Amino acid sequence: MGGHEKNYVQKAIEDNWVSTLGPNLAGFEHDICQHTNARHAVAVNSGTAALHLALRLLDVRPGDEILCSTFTYVRSANPILYMGATPVFVESEEETWNMCPGALQEAIVARQAYGRLPKAIVLTHLYGMPAKVKEIIAVADEFGIPVVEDAAEALGSRYSGHQVGTMGRIGAYSFNGNKIITTSGGGALVTEDQRLAEQALFLATQAKDDAPFYQHSQMGYNYRLSNVSAGIGRGQMEVLEKRVKQRREIFNFYRSQLQHIEDLVFLPEPKACFSNRWLTTVLLPAGHHPEHVRLALEEENIETRPLWKPMHLQPLFAKFPYYGNNLSASLFERGLCLPSSSSLTEEEAEKVVKHLRRILEVA
Ligand SMILES: *Cc1c(COP(=O)(O)O)cnc(C)c1O
């Protein structure tokens, strides 16, 4: 927490705005727009909900195909299944680990040949690193397919000066407990399009018709964020920039202390990209299996995690189409997420470095 969250929460309780209505919601949405330069923001109770709403807004129907980054967290892809749509997974490129524009083009052309032009693209900015948005949108525009940016892990990251999440038709942020800032659980949908923003709010609040009684013509959801959680969000927005700075410092510390280890790879920032470095990830040198390193660090009470297992390798998605060269599988087999919490102390980071050196320097 940054410190001011409890003031906003206390005010919500004192004023009895303990509901999915109240002034913190508008305040939080305003803060999100201020920070990201998005025109409209709708606060919801998870990033997954924001992505689900995005697909509804794009009129995705059962049986439609949706292109999706394969190297992502399952929460990007689940909303495609909620819609009864078919995910078509697209491989990453090496520079950002995010969706490869060439593989995207290949996928669209192949699906088109089956007479099925995909309805939308869900583009993840993984671990805070911006995808090659310009190239992706160029391919998408060529075929008239809207892009939904899954910026759940990337609030505060920029691409060519633009905040990620604001370049596609719709963007989604997450304020889950593990993200760079949190509302304990929460998310937001952002868009330039006022009509889409209004429709998102309508669907997120049960889609009640404009009638004096409870009448419904469309299927809605109970997806609105609570005013109490939004209060946490307002306090957190005050420290977002500080959090980005902290995460980047953690990344720089690990890199400066460990980059001499041969074949240990830290993902550099390509020219147009500014990453919030949500998590510091590394690719381990040949001969060091991530699971062995993870267990060796666990013995020292240091928690590391594997990289996300790509969606096309998940049992849940095994039957769905996939396009690419399996890069994400090799990243998954070599990679590890290092402790990256904003609250990580210098001593703790030094301890991680000490033990990683010990483990990796003995060949
Ligand atoms: C966290 C996350 C989401 C959304 O998660 P919620 O917990 O529902 O807020 C979506 N995509 C990715 C890549 C994520 O990491």
Tab-separated table of C-alpha atoms and ligand atoms in Angstrom:
chain	number	residue	atom	x	y	z
A	1	MET	CA	0.000	0.000	0.000
A	2	GLY	CA	1.104	3.563	-0.631
A	3	GLY	CA	-0.332	5.143	2.516
A	4	HIS	CA	-3.388	7.151	1.436
A	5	GLU	CA	-5.589	4.172	0.539
A	6	LYS	CA	-7.113	4.005	4.011
A	7	ASN	CA	-8.244	7.644	3.813
A	8	TYR	CA	-10.333	6.921	0.720
A	9	VAL	CA	-11.653	3.673	2.206
A	10	GLN	CA	-12.469	5.338	5.512
A	11	LYS	CA	-14.366	8.084	3.704
A	12	ALA	CA	-16.377	5.470	1.799
A	13	ILE	CA	-17.331	3.789	5.070
A	14	GLU	CA	-18.099	7.030	6.896
A	15	ASP	CA	-20.293	8.250	4.047
A	16	ASN	CA	-21.950	4.847	3.725
A	17	TRP	CA	-20.885	4.386	0.094
A	18	VAL	CA	-20.220	0.677	0.651
A	19	SER	CA	-21.614	-0.416	-2.656
A	20	THR	CA	-20.886	-0.547	-6.360
A	21	LEU	CA	-21.848	3.126	-6.463
A	22	GLY	CA	-20.019	6.070	-4.978
A	23	PRO	CA	-17.543	8.867	-5.507
A	24	ASN	CA	-14.393	6.718	-5.370
A	25	LEU	CA	-15.469	5.003	-8.592
A	26	ALA	CA	-15.604	8.218	-10.579
A	27	GLY	CA	-12.417	9.379	-8.833
A	28	PHE	CA	-10.556	6.169	-9.653
A	29	GLU	CA	-11.729	6.218	-13.283
A	30	HIS	CA	-10.639	9.840	-13.538
A	31	ASP	CA	-7.195	8.921	-12.152
A	32	ILE	CA	-6.840	6.068	-14.652
A	33	CYS	CA	-7.712	8.407	-17.542
A	34	GLN	CA	-5.310	11.057	-16.236
A	35	HIS	CA	-2.457	8.607	-16.017
A	36	THR	CA	-3.007	6.719	-19.246
A	37	ASN	CA	-4.483	9.474	-21.399
A	38	ALA	CA	-7.375	7.133	-22.168
A	39	ARG	CA	-10.573	9.038	-22.909
A	40	HIS	CA	-12.896	6.703	-20.986
A	41	ALA	CA	-12.347	4.192	-18.185
A	42	VAL	CA	-14.851	1.799	-16.603
A	43	ALA	CA	-13.792	0.231	-13.293
A	44	VAL	CA	-14.797	-3.422	-12.926
A	45	ASN	CA	-14.133	-6.198	-10.445
A	46	SER	CA	-11.364	-7.977	-12.380
A	47	GLY	CA	-9.179	-7.728	-15.436
A	48	THR	CA	-10.821	-10.897	-16.684
A	49	ALA	CA	-14.204	-9.148	-16.471
A	50	ALA	CA	-12.815	-6.219	-18.492
A	51	LEU	CA	-11.645	-8.626	-21.206
A	52	HIS	CA	-14.964	-10.470	-21.187
A	53	LEU	CA	-16.833	-7.170	-21.596
A	54	ALA	CA	-14.455	-6.178	-24.406
A	55	LEU	CA	-15.436	-9.278	-26.385
A	56	ARG	CA	-19.134	-8.592	-25.764
A	57	LEU	CA	-18.690	-5.010	-26.968
A	58	LEU	CA	-17.101	-6.288	-30.168
A	59	ASP	CA	-20.171	-8.447	-30.719
A	60	VAL	CA	-18.283	-11.736	-30.558
A	61	ARG	CA	-20.659	-14.644	-31.181
A	62	PRO	CA	-20.445	-18.357	-30.396
A	63	GLY	CA	-18.243	-19.987	-33.007
A	64	ASP	CA	-16.365	-16.797	-33.879
A	65	GLU	CA	-12.590	-17.101	-33.941
A	66	ILE	CA	-10.491	-14.833	-31.715
A	67	LEU	CA	-6.748	-14.470	-32.181
A	68	CYS	CA	-4.891	-14.502	-28.875
A	69	SER	CA	-1.289	-14.343	-27.688
A	70	THR	CA	-0.234	-17.856	-26.733
A	71	PHE	CA	2.416	-16.634	-24.301
A	72	THR	CA	0.144	-15.210	-21.625
A	73	TYR	CA	-1.734	-15.986	-18.450
A	74	VAL	CA	-4.899	-18.073	-18.811
A	75	ARG	CA	-7.002	-15.052	-17.819
A	76	SER	CA	-6.421	-13.557	-21.291
A	77	ALA	CA	-7.886	-16.579	-23.013
A	78	ASN	CA	-10.701	-17.711	-20.695
A	79	PRO	CA	-13.067	-14.880	-21.736
A	80	ILE	CA	-12.905	-16.253	-25.298
A	81	LEU	CA	-14.334	-19.516	-23.958
A	82	TYR	CA	-16.943	-17.627	-21.877
A	83	MET	CA	-18.223	-16.241	-25.197
A	84	GLY	CA	-18.410	-19.690	-26.771
A	85	ALA	CA	-15.835	-18.462	-29.270
A	86	THR	CA	-12.760	-20.298	-30.543
A	87	PRO	CA	-9.293	-19.092	-29.535
A	88	VAL	CA	-6.643	-19.184	-32.260
A	89	PHE	CA	-3.245	-18.860	-30.604
A	90	VAL	CA	-0.432	-16.820	-32.088
A	91	GLU	CA	3.260	-17.226	-31.219
A	92	SER	CA	5.592	-14.540	-29.852
A	93	GLU	CA	8.664	-12.903	-31.337
A	94	GLU	CA	12.029	-12.807	-29.566
A	95	GLU	CA	12.455	-9.110	-28.880
A	96	THR	CA	9.457	-8.536	-26.593
A	97	TRP	CA	8.201	-12.123	-26.059
A	98	ASN	CA	4.837	-10.823	-27.261
A	99	MET	CA	2.702	-11.570	-30.314
A	100	CYS	CA	4.729	-11.826	-33.519
A	101	PRO	CA	3.268	-9.629	-36.301
A	102	GLY	CA	4.422	-12.154	-38.933
A	103	ALA	CA	2.763	-15.084	-37.154
A	104	LEU	CA	-0.377	-12.962	-36.756
A	105	GLN	CA	-0.472	-12.284	-40.490
A	106	GLU	CA	0.083	-15.966	-41.225
A	107	ALA	CA	-2.741	-16.929	-38.853
A	108	ILE	CA	-5.213	-14.455	-40.355
A	109	VAL	CA	-4.441	-15.506	-43.921
A	110	ALA	CA	-4.797	-19.186	-42.971
A	111	ARG	CA	-8.117	-18.673	-41.151
A	112	GLN	CA	-9.379	-16.520	-44.008
A	113	ALA	CA	-8.615	-19.369	-46.397
A	114	TYR	CA	-11.057	-21.480	-44.341
A	115	GLY	CA	-13.583	-18.669	-44.799
A	116	ARG	CA	-13.313	-17.578	-41.163
A	117	LEU	CA	-11.946	-14.077	-40.716
A	118	PRO	CA	-11.197	-13.745	-36.975
A	119	LYS	CA	-13.421	-11.316	-35.094
A	120	ALA	CA	-10.848	-9.762	-32.732
A	121	ILE	CA	-7.253	-9.933	-31.515
A	122	VAL	CA	-6.389	-10.216	-27.809
A	123	LEU	CA	-2.865	-8.846	-27.519
A	124	THR	CA	-1.002	-9.319	-24.225
A	125	HIS	CA	1.869	-7.144	-23.000
A	126	LEU	CA	3.557	-9.849	-20.974
A	127	TYR	CA	5.485	-9.114	-17.781
A	128	GLY	CA	5.023	-5.409	-18.536
A	129	MET	CA	6.944	-5.427	-21.822
A	130	PRO	CA	4.979	-3.648	-24.560
A	131	ALA	CA	4.237	-5.735	-27.629
A	132	LYS	CA	5.158	-4.360	-31.067
A	133	VAL	CA	1.857	-2.542	-31.122
A	134	LYS	CA	2.423	-0.530	-34.280
A	135	GLU	CA	3.194	-3.592	-36.392
A	136	ILE	CA	0.352	-5.596	-34.826
A	137	ILE	CA	-2.180	-2.829	-35.457
A	138	ALA	CA	-0.916	-2.439	-39.033
A	139	VAL	CA	-1.662	-6.130	-39.703
A	140	ALA	CA	-4.999	-5.889	-37.871
A	141	ASP	CA	-6.030	-2.810	-39.863
A	142	GLU	CA	-5.177	-4.495	-43.150
A	143	PHE	CA	-7.943	-7.018	-42.370
A	144	GLY	CA	-10.213	-4.698	-40.382
A	145	ILE	CA	-9.896	-6.711	-37.162
A	146	PRO	CA	-10.123	-4.793	-33.847
A	147	VAL	CA	-7.354	-5.160	-31.262
A	148	VAL	CA	-8.068	-5.646	-27.547
A	149	GLU	CA	-4.970	-4.916	-25.499
A	150	ASP	CA	-4.531	-7.096	-22.435
A	151	ALA	CA	-2.447	-4.636	-20.429
A	152	ALA	CA	-3.173	-6.413	-17.132
A	153	GLU	CA	0.530	-6.727	-16.344
A	154	ALA	CA	1.628	-3.532	-18.032
A	155	LEU	CA	-0.003	-0.500	-16.421
A	156	GLY	CA	2.608	2.264	-16.589
A	157	SER	CA	4.418	0.792	-19.610
A	158	ARG	CA	4.704	2.845	-22.776
A	159	TYR	CA	5.175	2.179	-26.455
A	160	SER	CA	6.414	5.066	-28.625
A	161	GLY	CA	5.299	7.444	-25.865
A	162	HIS	CA	1.758	5.997	-25.652
A	163	GLN	CA	0.556	4.180	-22.538
A	164	VAL	CA	-0.081	0.552	-23.349
A	165	GLY	CA	-3.767	-0.316	-23.225
A	166	THR	CA	-4.733	2.861	-25.078
A	167	MET	CA	-3.691	2.017	-28.628
A	168	GLY	CA	-6.179	-0.703	-29.539
A	169	ARG	CA	-9.961	-0.380	-29.808
A	170	ILE	CA	-10.289	-1.444	-26.153
A	171	GLY	CA	-7.725	-1.954	-23.382
A	172	ALA	CA	-7.915	-3.924	-20.131
A	173	TYR	CA	-6.003	-3.362	-16.893
A	174	SER	CA	-5.951	-5.567	-13.807
A	175	PHE	CA	-5.711	-4.541	-10.171
A	176	ASN	CA	-5.481	-8.079	-8.880
A	177	GLY	CA	-3.370	-8.555	-5.751
A	178	ASN	CA	-0.302	-9.651	-7.724
A	179	LYS	CA	-0.222	-6.706	-10.154
A	180	ILE	CA	1.909	-3.561	-10.016
A	181	ILE	CA	-0.877	-1.731	-8.204
A	182	THR	CA	-3.902	-3.404	-6.693
A	183	THR	CA	-7.432	-2.901	-5.400
A	184	SER	CA	-7.229	-6.427	-3.875
A	185	GLY	CA	-9.182	-7.538	-6.925
A	186	GLY	CA	-10.260	-5.296	-9.747
A	187	GLY	CA	-9.808	-4.167	-13.298
A	188	ALA	CA	-10.635	-1.464	-15.776
A	189	LEU	CA	-11.689	-1.229	-19.372
A	190	VAL	CA	-10.422	1.778	-21.324
A	191	THR	CA	-11.414	3.052	-24.734
A	192	GLU	CA	-11.512	6.186	-26.867
A	193	ASP	CA	-15.073	5.381	-27.919
A	194	GLN	CA	-17.744	6.899	-25.677
A	195	ARG	CA	-20.444	4.560	-26.950
A	196	LEU	CA	-18.349	1.514	-26.075
A	197	ALA	CA	-17.603	2.910	-22.596
A	198	GLU	CA	-21.309	3.528	-21.933
A	199	GLN	CA	-22.184	0.062	-23.155
A	200	ALA	CA	-19.441	-1.468	-20.953
A	201	LEU	CA	-20.905	0.213	-17.852
A	202	PHE	CA	-24.402	-0.895	-18.863
A	203	LEU	CA	-23.339	-4.541	-19.294
A	204	ALA	CA	-21.212	-4.495	-16.118
A	205	THR	CA	-24.242	-3.430	-14.060
A	206	GLN	CA	-26.797	-6.066	-15.123
A	207	ALA	CA	-27.948	-4.332	-18.320
A	208	LYS	CA	-31.040	-2.796	-16.774
A	209	ASP	CA	-33.337	-1.161	-19.313
A	210	ASP	CA	-34.337	2.466	-18.997
A	211	ALA	CA	-37.621	1.630	-17.236
A	212	PRO	CA	-39.040	2.453	-13.778
A	213	PHE	CA	-38.877	-1.249	-12.835
A	214	TYR	CA	-36.300	-4.011	-13.265
A	215	GLN	CA	-36.556	-4.855	-16.916
A	216	HIS	CA	-33.829	-6.484	-18.986
A	217	SER	CA	-33.571	-6.915	-22.733
A	218	GLN	CA	-29.911	-7.947	-22.794
A	219	MET	CA	-27.803	-10.316	-20.734
A	220	GLY	CA	-25.609	-8.323	-18.374
A	221	TYR	CA	-23.094	-9.091	-15.647
A	222	ASN	CA	-22.413	-8.184	-12.034
A	223	TYR	CA	-18.950	-6.833	-12.881
A	224	ARG	CA	-18.852	-3.371	-11.322
A	225	LEU	CA	-16.018	-2.596	-8.910
A	226	SER	CA	-16.994	-1.695	-5.353
A	227	ASN	CA	-16.596	1.883	-4.149
A	228	VAL	CA	-14.475	0.556	-1.258
A	229	SER	CA	-12.035	-1.172	-3.623
A	230	ALA	CA	-12.008	1.917	-5.838
A	231	GLY	CA	-10.848	3.830	-2.755
A	232	ILE	CA	-7.839	1.520	-2.503
A	233	GLY	CA	-7.305	2.137	-6.214
A	234	ARG	CA	-7.235	5.914	-5.763
A	235	GLY	CA	-4.515	5.599	-3.138
A	236	GLN	CA	-2.614	3.181	-5.348
A	237	MET	CA	-2.745	5.452	-8.395
A	238	GLU	CA	-0.831	8.026	-6.334
A	239	VAL	CA	2.117	5.629	-6.109
A	240	LEU	CA	1.970	3.991	-9.542
A	241	GLU	CA	4.945	5.919	-10.888
A	242	LYS	CA	6.936	5.115	-7.773
A	243	ARG	CA	6.085	1.434	-8.180
A	244	VAL	CA	7.255	1.444	-11.801
A	245	LYS	CA	10.500	3.050	-10.686
A	246	GLN	CA	10.969	0.441	-7.945
A	247	ARG	CA	10.318	-2.467	-10.293
A	248	ARG	CA	12.733	-1.071	-12.853
A	249	GLU	CA	15.375	-0.640	-10.152
A	250	ILE	CA	14.926	-4.266	-9.098
A	251	PHE	CA	15.400	-5.364	-12.713
A	252	ASN	CA	18.491	-3.154	-13.116
A	253	PHE	CA	19.976	-4.441	-9.868
A	254	TYR	CA	19.593	-8.094	-10.849
A	255	ARG	CA	20.975	-7.405	-14.309
A	256	SER	CA	23.985	-5.450	-13.076
A	257	GLN	CA	24.826	-8.169	-10.549
A	258	LEU	CA	24.243	-11.189	-12.753
A	259	GLN	CA	24.827	-10.247	-16.371
A	260	HIS	CA	28.403	-11.550	-16.285
A	261	ILE	CA	27.027	-15.097	-16.046
A	262	GLU	CA	27.406	-16.540	-19.488
A	263	ASP	CA	24.143	-17.248	-21.336
A	264	LEU	CA	21.964	-15.826	-18.573
A	265	VAL	CA	19.527	-13.655	-20.536
A	266	PHE	CA	17.732	-10.517	-19.343
A	267	LEU	CA	15.199	-9.206	-21.860
A	268	PRO	CA	16.395	-5.766	-23.045
A	269	GLU	CA	13.936	-2.996	-23.909
A	270	PRO	CA	13.575	-2.556	-27.666
A	271	LYS	CA	13.857	1.062	-28.829
A	272	ALA	CA	10.163	2.063	-28.751
A	273	CYS	CA	9.430	0.218	-25.497
A	274	PHE	CA	9.342	1.363	-21.874
A	275	SER	CA	8.511	-1.566	-19.592
A	276	ASN	CA	7.151	-1.293	-16.060
A	277	ARG	CA	9.274	-4.431	-15.394
A	278	TRP	CA	6.361	-5.892	-13.464
A	279	LEU	CA	8.379	-9.068	-12.993
A	280	THR	CA	12.066	-9.575	-13.649
A	281	THR	CA	12.386	-12.671	-15.810
A	282	VAL	CA	15.544	-14.461	-16.904
A	283	LEU	CA	16.415	-17.240	-19.302
A	284	LEU	CA	18.810	-19.653	-17.634
A	285	PRO	CA	22.042	-20.876	-19.229
A	286	ALA	CA	21.970	-24.288	-20.913
A	287	GLY	CA	22.358	-27.096	-18.404
A	288	HIS	CA	20.314	-25.363	-15.695
A	289	HIS	CA	16.740	-26.513	-15.561
A	290	PRO	CA	14.378	-23.833	-14.146
A	291	GLU	CA	12.714	-26.326	-11.816
A	292	HIS	CA	16.065	-27.337	-10.294
A	293	VAL	CA	17.035	-23.704	-9.798
A	294	ARG	CA	13.609	-22.946	-8.345
A	295	LEU	CA	13.918	-25.785	-5.814
A	296	ALA	CA	17.500	-24.837	-4.903
A	297	LEU	CA	16.355	-21.259	-4.197
A	298	GLU	CA	13.339	-22.502	-2.272
A	299	GLU	CA	15.748	-24.202	0.128
A	300	GLU	CA	17.003	-20.711	0.944
A	301	ASN	CA	13.421	-19.516	1.432
A	302	ILE	CA	13.516	-17.607	-1.881
A	303	GLU	CA	10.381	-17.925	-3.991
A	304	THR	CA	10.763	-17.916	-7.770
A	305	ARG	CA	8.201	-18.991	-10.333
A	306	PRO	CA	8.195	-20.580	-13.762
A	307	LEU	CA	7.216	-18.408	-16.718
A	308	TRP	CA	3.595	-18.683	-17.830
A	309	LYS	CA	3.013	-21.950	-19.637
A	310	PRO	CA	1.913	-21.058	-23.192
A	311	MET	CA	-1.785	-21.465	-23.931
A	312	HIS	CA	-1.317	-23.777	-26.923
A	313	LEU	CA	0.412	-26.236	-24.551
A	314	GLN	CA	-2.412	-26.151	-21.995
A	315	PRO	CA	-4.669	-29.208	-21.796
A	316	LEU	CA	-7.656	-26.810	-21.732
A	317	PHE	CA	-6.748	-25.396	-25.152
A	318	ALA	CA	-5.137	-28.437	-26.788
A	319	LYS	CA	-7.750	-28.724	-29.542
A	320	PHE	CA	-7.557	-25.124	-30.750
A	321	PRO	CA	-5.506	-23.817	-33.684
A	322	TYR	CA	-2.036	-22.389	-33.147
A	323	TYR	CA	0.344	-20.499	-35.475
A	324	GLY	CA	4.046	-20.050	-34.931
A	325	ASN	CA	7.453	-21.603	-34.366
A	326	ASN	CA	7.085	-22.676	-30.707
A	327	LEU	CA	9.370	-19.923	-29.365
A	328	SER	CA	7.230	-19.596	-26.221
A	329	ALA	CA	7.720	-23.291	-25.446
A	330	SER	CA	11.493	-22.796	-25.398
A	331	LEU	CA	11.124	-19.656	-23.252
A	332	PHE	CA	8.931	-21.639	-20.869
A	333	GLU	CA	11.555	-24.389	-20.686
A	334	ARG	CA	14.411	-21.973	-19.923
A	335	GLY	CA	12.833	-19.131	-17.973
A	336	LEU	CA	12.299	-18.117	-14.364
A	337	CYS	CA	10.581	-15.151	-12.668
A	338	LEU	CA	12.761	-13.674	-9.912
A	339	PRO	CA	11.375	-12.094	-6.730
A	340	SER	CA	10.189	-8.658	-7.907
A	341	SER	CA	7.856	-7.297	-5.264
A	342	SER	CA	7.857	-3.535	-4.756
A	343	SER	CA	8.486	-4.305	-1.088
A	344	LEU	CA	11.628	-6.361	-1.810
A	345	THR	CA	14.443	-4.984	0.373
A	346	GLU	CA	18.018	-4.429	-0.751
A	347	GLU	CA	19.196	-7.216	1.549
A	348	GLU	CA	16.633	-9.591	0.069
A	349	ALA	CA	17.666	-8.746	-3.493
A	350	GLU	CA	21.321	-9.266	-2.523
A	351	LYS	CA	20.445	-12.631	-1.045
A	352	VAL	CA	18.751	-13.685	-4.308
A	353	VAL	CA	21.837	-12.610	-6.259
A	354	LYS	CA	24.208	-14.438	-3.918
A	355	HIS	CA	22.367	-17.726	-4.235
A	356	LEU	CA	21.738	-17.448	-7.965
A	357	ARG	CA	25.474	-16.912	-8.453
A	358	ARG	CA	26.267	-19.900	-6.298
A	359	ILE	CA	23.826	-22.107	-8.194
A	360	LEU	CA	24.621	-20.909	-11.722
A	361	GLU	CA	28.373	-20.386	-11.488
A	362	VAL	CA	29.061	-24.031	-10.737
A	363	ALA	CA	28.625	-25.545	-14.156
B	1	LIG	C1	-3.735	-10.714	-14.216
B	1	LIG	C2	-3.967	-10.911	-15.645
B	1	LIG	C3	-5.236	-10.761	-16.225
B	1	LIG	C4	-6.476	-10.379	-15.477
B	1	LIG	O1	-6.523	-10.924	-14.247
B	1	LIG	P1	-7.608	-10.592	-13.107
B	1	LIG	O2	-7.025	-11.320	-11.942
B	1	LIG	O3	-8.882	-11.132	-13.567
B	1	LIG	O4	-7.648	-9.123	-12.835
B	1	LIG	C5	-5.355	-10.924	-17.592
B	1	LIG	N1	-4.299	-11.194	-18.354
B	1	LIG	C6	-3.058	-11.322	-17.845
B	1	LIG	C7	-1.928	-11.569	-18.784
B	1	LIG	C8	-2.848	-11.208	-16.477
B	1	LIG	O5	-1.615	-11.358	-15.981
